[in-house]
XYZ file of C-alpha atoms in Angstrom:
371
model
C -18.544 3.385 4.877
C -15.455 5.194 4.108
C -15.384 8.614 2.329
C -14.125 8.756 -1.287
C -10.323 8.463 -1.509
C -8.704 11.770 -2.189
C -6.640 11.485 -5.183
C -3.298 13.558 -4.559
C -2.431 14.194 -8.278
C 0.116 16.815 -7.476
C 2.449 14.412 -5.400
C 4.877 12.862 -8.028
C 6.769 9.864 -6.846
C 10.566 10.343 -7.253
C 10.615 7.000 -9.012
C 8.526 8.381 -11.902
C 11.332 10.770 -12.718
C 13.926 8.056 -12.381
C 15.220 9.219 -8.901
C 15.049 6.453 -6.266
C 15.022 7.292 -2.440
C 15.447 4.244 -0.344
C 14.767 3.746 3.344
C 15.197 0.594 5.539
C 11.615 -0.072 6.139
C 10.394 -0.440 2.647
C 9.255 -4.035 3.352
C 5.634 -4.578 4.258
C 7.006 -5.579 7.689
C 6.047 -2.904 10.045
C 2.997 -4.996 11.047
C 4.287 -7.586 13.322
C 2.817 -10.894 12.671
C 4.507 -14.338 13.395
C 4.154 -17.803 12.104
C 1.829 -20.225 13.723
C 3.241 -22.546 16.406
C 4.451 -25.271 14.214
C 7.428 -27.339 13.884
C 9.280 -26.584 10.829
C 12.702 -27.491 9.694
C 15.269 -24.789 9.375
C 15.650 -25.797 5.612
C 12.594 -27.360 3.921
C 10.966 -27.970 0.506
C 7.499 -26.831 -0.094
C 5.372 -27.926 -3.102
C 2.092 -26.267 -3.896
C -0.033 -23.953 -5.948
C 0.677 -19.996 -6.064
C -2.320 -18.278 -4.710
C -1.125 -14.705 -5.181
C 1.878 -12.848 -6.329
C 3.168 -9.459 -4.566
C 6.240 -8.528 -6.772
C 8.899 -9.856 -4.378
C 6.842 -12.296 -2.512
C 4.080 -15.049 -3.164
C 1.571 -17.014 -1.205
C 1.314 -20.800 -1.778
C -1.196 -23.277 -0.837
C 1.099 -26.228 0.175
C 0.212 -29.704 -0.985
C 0.272 -30.334 2.752
C -2.905 -28.168 3.203
C -1.115 -25.371 4.838
C -0.542 -21.691 3.817
C 2.936 -20.299 3.090
C 4.094 -16.682 2.600
C 7.294 -16.946 0.451
C 9.819 -14.229 0.512
C 11.805 -14.143 -2.898
C 13.847 -10.857 -2.295
C 17.073 -12.846 -2.402
C 16.659 -13.293 -6.283
C 17.641 -10.852 -8.842
C 15.134 -8.803 -10.849
C 16.166 -10.694 -13.943
C 15.507 -14.148 -12.121
C 12.296 -13.004 -11.115
C 11.377 -11.758 -14.633
C 12.308 -15.223 -15.903
C 10.387 -17.045 -13.367
C 7.037 -15.211 -14.576
C 5.194 -16.064 -11.559
C 1.522 -16.453 -12.114
C -1.563 -17.355 -9.793
C -2.435 -20.979 -10.181
C 1.002 -22.220 -11.130
C 2.547 -25.304 -9.688
C 5.773 -24.464 -7.778
C 8.482 -25.829 -5.585
C 10.422 -23.843 -3.085
C 13.358 -24.505 -0.897
C 14.120 -22.181 2.089
C 14.390 -21.326 5.709
C 11.691 -20.418 8.177
C 11.459 -16.651 9.405
C 9.573 -15.609 12.321
C 8.212 -12.296 11.080
C 7.564 -10.368 7.909
C 10.183 -7.873 8.599
C 12.791 -10.675 8.661
C 12.565 -10.820 4.916
C 14.148 -7.321 4.610
C 17.776 -8.016 5.253
C 20.620 -5.624 4.418
C 21.528 -7.750 1.443
C 18.061 -6.991 0.133
C 18.312 -3.330 0.862
C 21.681 -3.168 -0.689
C 20.313 -4.487 -4.076
C 18.725 -1.132 -4.526
C 21.579 1.002 -3.788
C 23.808 2.819 -6.504
C 26.675 0.611 -7.453
C 29.142 3.512 -6.996
C 28.569 3.524 -3.199
C 31.933 2.872 -1.348
C 32.642 -0.071 1.036
C 33.251 2.473 3.865
C 29.676 3.978 3.323
C 28.133 0.526 3.040
C 29.726 -0.540 6.271
C 28.146 2.598 7.888
C 24.722 1.869 6.218
C 24.819 -1.893 7.374
C 25.428 -0.730 11.039
C 22.516 1.875 10.843
C 20.385 -0.637 9.028
C 20.724 -3.140 11.827
C 20.062 -0.394 14.283
C 16.530 0.095 12.537
C 15.735 -3.383 12.662
C 16.319 -3.505 16.398
C 14.432 -0.212 17.090
C 11.403 -1.691 14.991
C 11.288 -4.792 17.117
C 11.152 -2.510 20.089
C 8.470 -0.451 18.173
C 10.583 2.864 18.645
C 9.411 4.217 15.506
C 10.391 7.825 16.197
C 13.961 6.372 16.687
C 13.767 4.590 13.564
C 12.996 7.657 11.603
C 15.951 9.471 12.860
C 18.199 6.555 11.876
C 16.586 6.653 8.416
C 17.424 10.349 7.978
C 21.166 9.432 8.925
C 20.900 6.737 6.158
C 19.446 9.347 3.590
C 22.401 11.609 4.133
C 24.832 8.797 3.220
C 22.752 7.576 0.258
C 21.503 10.843 -1.362
C 24.602 12.039 -2.724
C 25.159 8.750 -4.647
C 21.485 8.765 -5.777
C 21.667 12.318 -6.970
C 25.032 11.537 -8.878
C 23.630 8.665 -10.647
C 20.008 10.162 -11.185
C 19.066 10.888 -14.944
C 15.953 12.760 -14.853
C 13.415 11.953 -17.686
C 12.746 14.790 -20.238
C 9.997 17.333 -19.550
C 8.107 15.787 -22.362
C 8.189 12.267 -20.978
C 7.496 13.556 -17.270
C 4.315 15.282 -18.590
C 3.232 12.316 -20.645
C 3.181 10.272 -17.335
C 0.065 12.195 -16.250
C -2.081 10.732 -19.035
C -3.268 13.970 -20.476
C -3.116 12.692 -24.115
C -5.322 9.960 -23.112
C -8.263 12.335 -22.429
C -7.447 14.805 -25.206
C -6.365 17.273 -22.614
C -4.013 19.837 -24.416
C -1.688 22.183 -22.403
C -1.640 25.648 -23.672
C 1.732 26.637 -25.306
C 2.268 29.493 -22.796
C 1.617 27.076 -19.965
C 3.885 24.353 -21.340
C 6.671 26.881 -21.792
C 6.344 27.947 -18.092
C 6.088 24.472 -16.950
C 9.131 23.428 -18.800
C 11.221 26.206 -17.545
C 10.064 25.493 -13.790
C 10.785 21.679 -14.452
C 14.409 22.325 -15.631
C 14.918 24.777 -12.543
C 13.639 22.022 -10.220
C 16.011 19.482 -11.592
C 18.915 21.799 -10.972
C 17.840 22.447 -7.475
C 17.359 18.630 -6.711
C 20.674 17.981 -8.377
C 22.453 20.495 -6.044
C 20.654 18.968 -2.959
C 18.705 22.181 -2.163
C 15.520 20.256 -0.964
C 13.599 23.135 0.382
C 13.995 25.334 -2.683
C 13.401 22.412 -4.958
C 10.101 21.821 -3.042
C 9.136 25.253 -3.491
C 9.739 25.129 -7.180
C 7.753 22.018 -7.579
C 4.899 23.558 -5.736
C 4.943 26.344 -8.228
C 4.996 23.557 -11.015
C 1.799 22.078 -9.616
C 0.082 25.315 -9.336
C 0.376 25.940 -12.999
C -0.616 22.377 -13.828
C -3.564 22.221 -11.341
C -6.334 23.375 -13.919
C -5.353 20.470 -16.322
C -5.295 18.033 -13.347
C -8.699 19.111 -12.406
C -9.777 18.439 -16.038
C -8.064 15.166 -16.012
C -9.756 13.934 -12.885
C -13.029 15.975 -12.288
C -14.502 15.475 -8.895
C -17.657 13.489 -8.600
C -20.807 15.404 -8.088
C -22.962 14.060 -5.381
C -25.378 12.730 -7.727
C -22.701 10.682 -9.435
C -21.422 9.428 -6.137
C -24.871 8.423 -4.832
C -25.836 6.678 -8.199
C -22.664 4.622 -8.043
C -23.648 3.299 -4.720
C -27.023 2.103 -5.747
C -28.753 2.700 -2.367
C -32.431 3.265 -1.696
C -32.175 6.659 0.049
C -35.372 8.517 0.790
C -35.957 11.713 -1.005
C -36.336 13.765 2.286
C -32.661 12.681 3.081
C -30.961 13.813 0.092
C -30.778 17.510 0.535
C -28.929 17.214 3.820
C -26.550 14.553 2.395
C -25.773 16.739 -0.576
C -24.892 19.650 1.730
C -22.583 17.554 3.859
C -20.975 16.008 0.798
C -20.428 19.312 -0.919
C -18.920 20.849 2.243
C -16.745 17.951 2.818
C -15.245 18.041 -0.865
C -14.709 21.774 -0.279
C -12.819 21.091 2.936
C -10.803 18.576 1.035
C -9.838 21.071 -1.535
C -9.201 23.722 1.093
C -6.806 21.077 2.771
C -8.822 21.617 6.078
C -8.266 18.066 7.398
C -9.962 18.650 10.714
C -13.240 19.807 9.099
C -12.965 17.218 6.481
C -12.677 14.310 8.907
C -15.781 15.645 10.859
C -17.868 16.232 7.708
C -16.881 12.825 6.360
C -17.979 11.175 9.595
C -21.304 12.749 9.687
C -21.775 11.831 6.044
C -20.800 8.085 6.753
C -23.073 8.011 9.838
C -26.014 9.426 7.821
C -25.521 6.977 4.862
C -24.671 3.764 6.764
C -28.250 2.729 7.390
C -28.965 2.608 3.705
C -26.246 0.120 2.864
C -27.396 -3.502 2.243
C -24.964 -5.773 4.315
C -23.256 -8.663 2.538
C -25.170 -11.822 2.899
C -23.753 -14.247 5.371
C -22.661 -16.565 2.572
C -20.840 -13.759 0.861
C -19.174 -12.930 4.133
C -18.171 -16.421 4.701
C -16.704 -16.858 1.115
C -13.939 -14.360 2.098
C -12.253 -16.938 4.328
C -9.764 -19.319 2.852
C -10.683 -22.197 5.203
C -13.380 -24.530 6.090
C -15.468 -23.845 8.998
C -17.411 -26.516 11.106
C -21.139 -26.895 10.424
C -22.066 -26.150 14.018
C -19.891 -22.996 13.984
C -21.188 -21.814 10.819
C -24.737 -22.135 12.241
C -23.751 -20.017 15.223
C -21.906 -17.669 13.096
C -24.839 -17.056 10.815
C -27.112 -16.320 13.755
C -24.732 -13.766 15.163
C -23.931 -12.118 11.835
C -27.574 -11.642 11.084
C -28.101 -9.983 14.589
C -24.848 -7.725 14.468
C -25.746 -6.466 10.949
C -29.341 -5.800 11.884
C -28.122 -3.937 15.109
C -25.546 -2.005 12.859
C -28.380 -0.918 10.546
C -30.348 0.445 13.424
C -27.232 2.292 14.822
C -27.309 0.299 17.851
C -23.362 -0.162 17.842
C -22.926 -1.000 21.494
C -25.064 -4.227 21.167
C -23.695 -4.928 17.587
C -20.197 -4.889 18.938
C -20.742 -7.465 21.591
C -22.106 -9.570 18.615
C -19.076 -8.978 16.515
C -16.847 -9.828 19.444
C -18.663 -13.273 19.785
C -18.102 -13.753 15.994
C -14.336 -13.033 16.531
C -14.179 -15.538 19.447
C -15.513 -18.337 17.115
C -13.145 -17.355 14.127
C -9.989 -16.665 16.054
C -9.058 -20.328 16.341
C -9.462 -20.746 12.648
C -7.249 -17.809 11.929
C -4.689 -19.120 14.218
C -4.727 -22.551 12.688
C -4.399 -21.084 9.060
C -1.794 -18.402 9.692
C 0.949 -18.263 7.035
C 4.127 -19.994 7.583
C 6.929 -17.496 6.635
C 9.714 -18.889 4.349
C 12.707 -17.135 2.853
C 13.333 -18.680 -0.485
C 16.811 -19.755 -1.530
C 15.651 -22.120 -4.377
C 12.613 -22.044 -6.725
C 11.642 -24.655 -9.351
C 8.904 -23.705 -11.734
C 7.937 -24.551 -15.171
C 10.681 -27.168 -15.205
C 13.433 -24.646 -14.517
C 15.580 -24.264 -11.382
C 16.421 -20.880 -9.978
C 18.979 -20.216 -7.012
C 19.220 -17.137 -5.044
C 22.255 -14.848 -5.411
C 22.406 -14.147 -1.705
């Protein structure tokens, strides 16, 4: 079990305030996955049903029984809005095969997000740097990628700052959702926050990043009591009751102590101690978790498994979960490895085929990409 996710209410996305910062690795492509070994034409048409929608990509169950991951980044935001992609819809896609998820994120896609005022000269510089990052990513030189990203930021930031129109203080505060829980900020604090917010905007606009961050830290400090009221931390009792576990009474005091100490370490930003305590808490609480039934475990897989493999998997799964419950992880790991060995051929056979779409037909309407 993993610890409760820590909510960082004080980190505010630049997008929330209308300021966009772009990097060349925004695509979900840092994990290198490739298509299964299959003969696919350079340009092809796929017909099927939408399984899931992820903003600028979708997955399709093809009428041919294969799984497809379709990148639709080449289409404009207006086109995507008109498509109104929804799970379960019938769709026809034409496009080309790509080898890796990162291949969907081309310079043309990156360029769509840049301010229109950017000059051709700077675009040329950015394209060169962008191609550099793609090469470095393939070589897994991520430290070098970060350095090139910083060079790109230096080029784009003046344009972003020039075109940035910050939201008003009132709109900015409203984004937190205080009104939804009837939390009222005192007039004195509101006045102080507004003044700090305006100073922060000026510092951001002038490119004084360190000073701007200091100012925003000051803003957060004043706002913190209201954020605590907005999202009070779960007590140990609330946390445990949500899990619906049958924990012996004698185990509760020690669990509560570790939980409270871990939450305090989180609050104090003592990451090392926090990780240690949450690890202890997880280890203590794991035996009280009821594992998924084999049938529920199997239902997560989007493919059919042969009857004889299912029988062997059920035996191994029940043995592995029983050993996990006893804390005998050395033996259980061997069982999980055996499960993986049976499942791997199924995963290989059902890997998604990656297609970059150039034409989409849905609800009787045809959309052609702009790039």
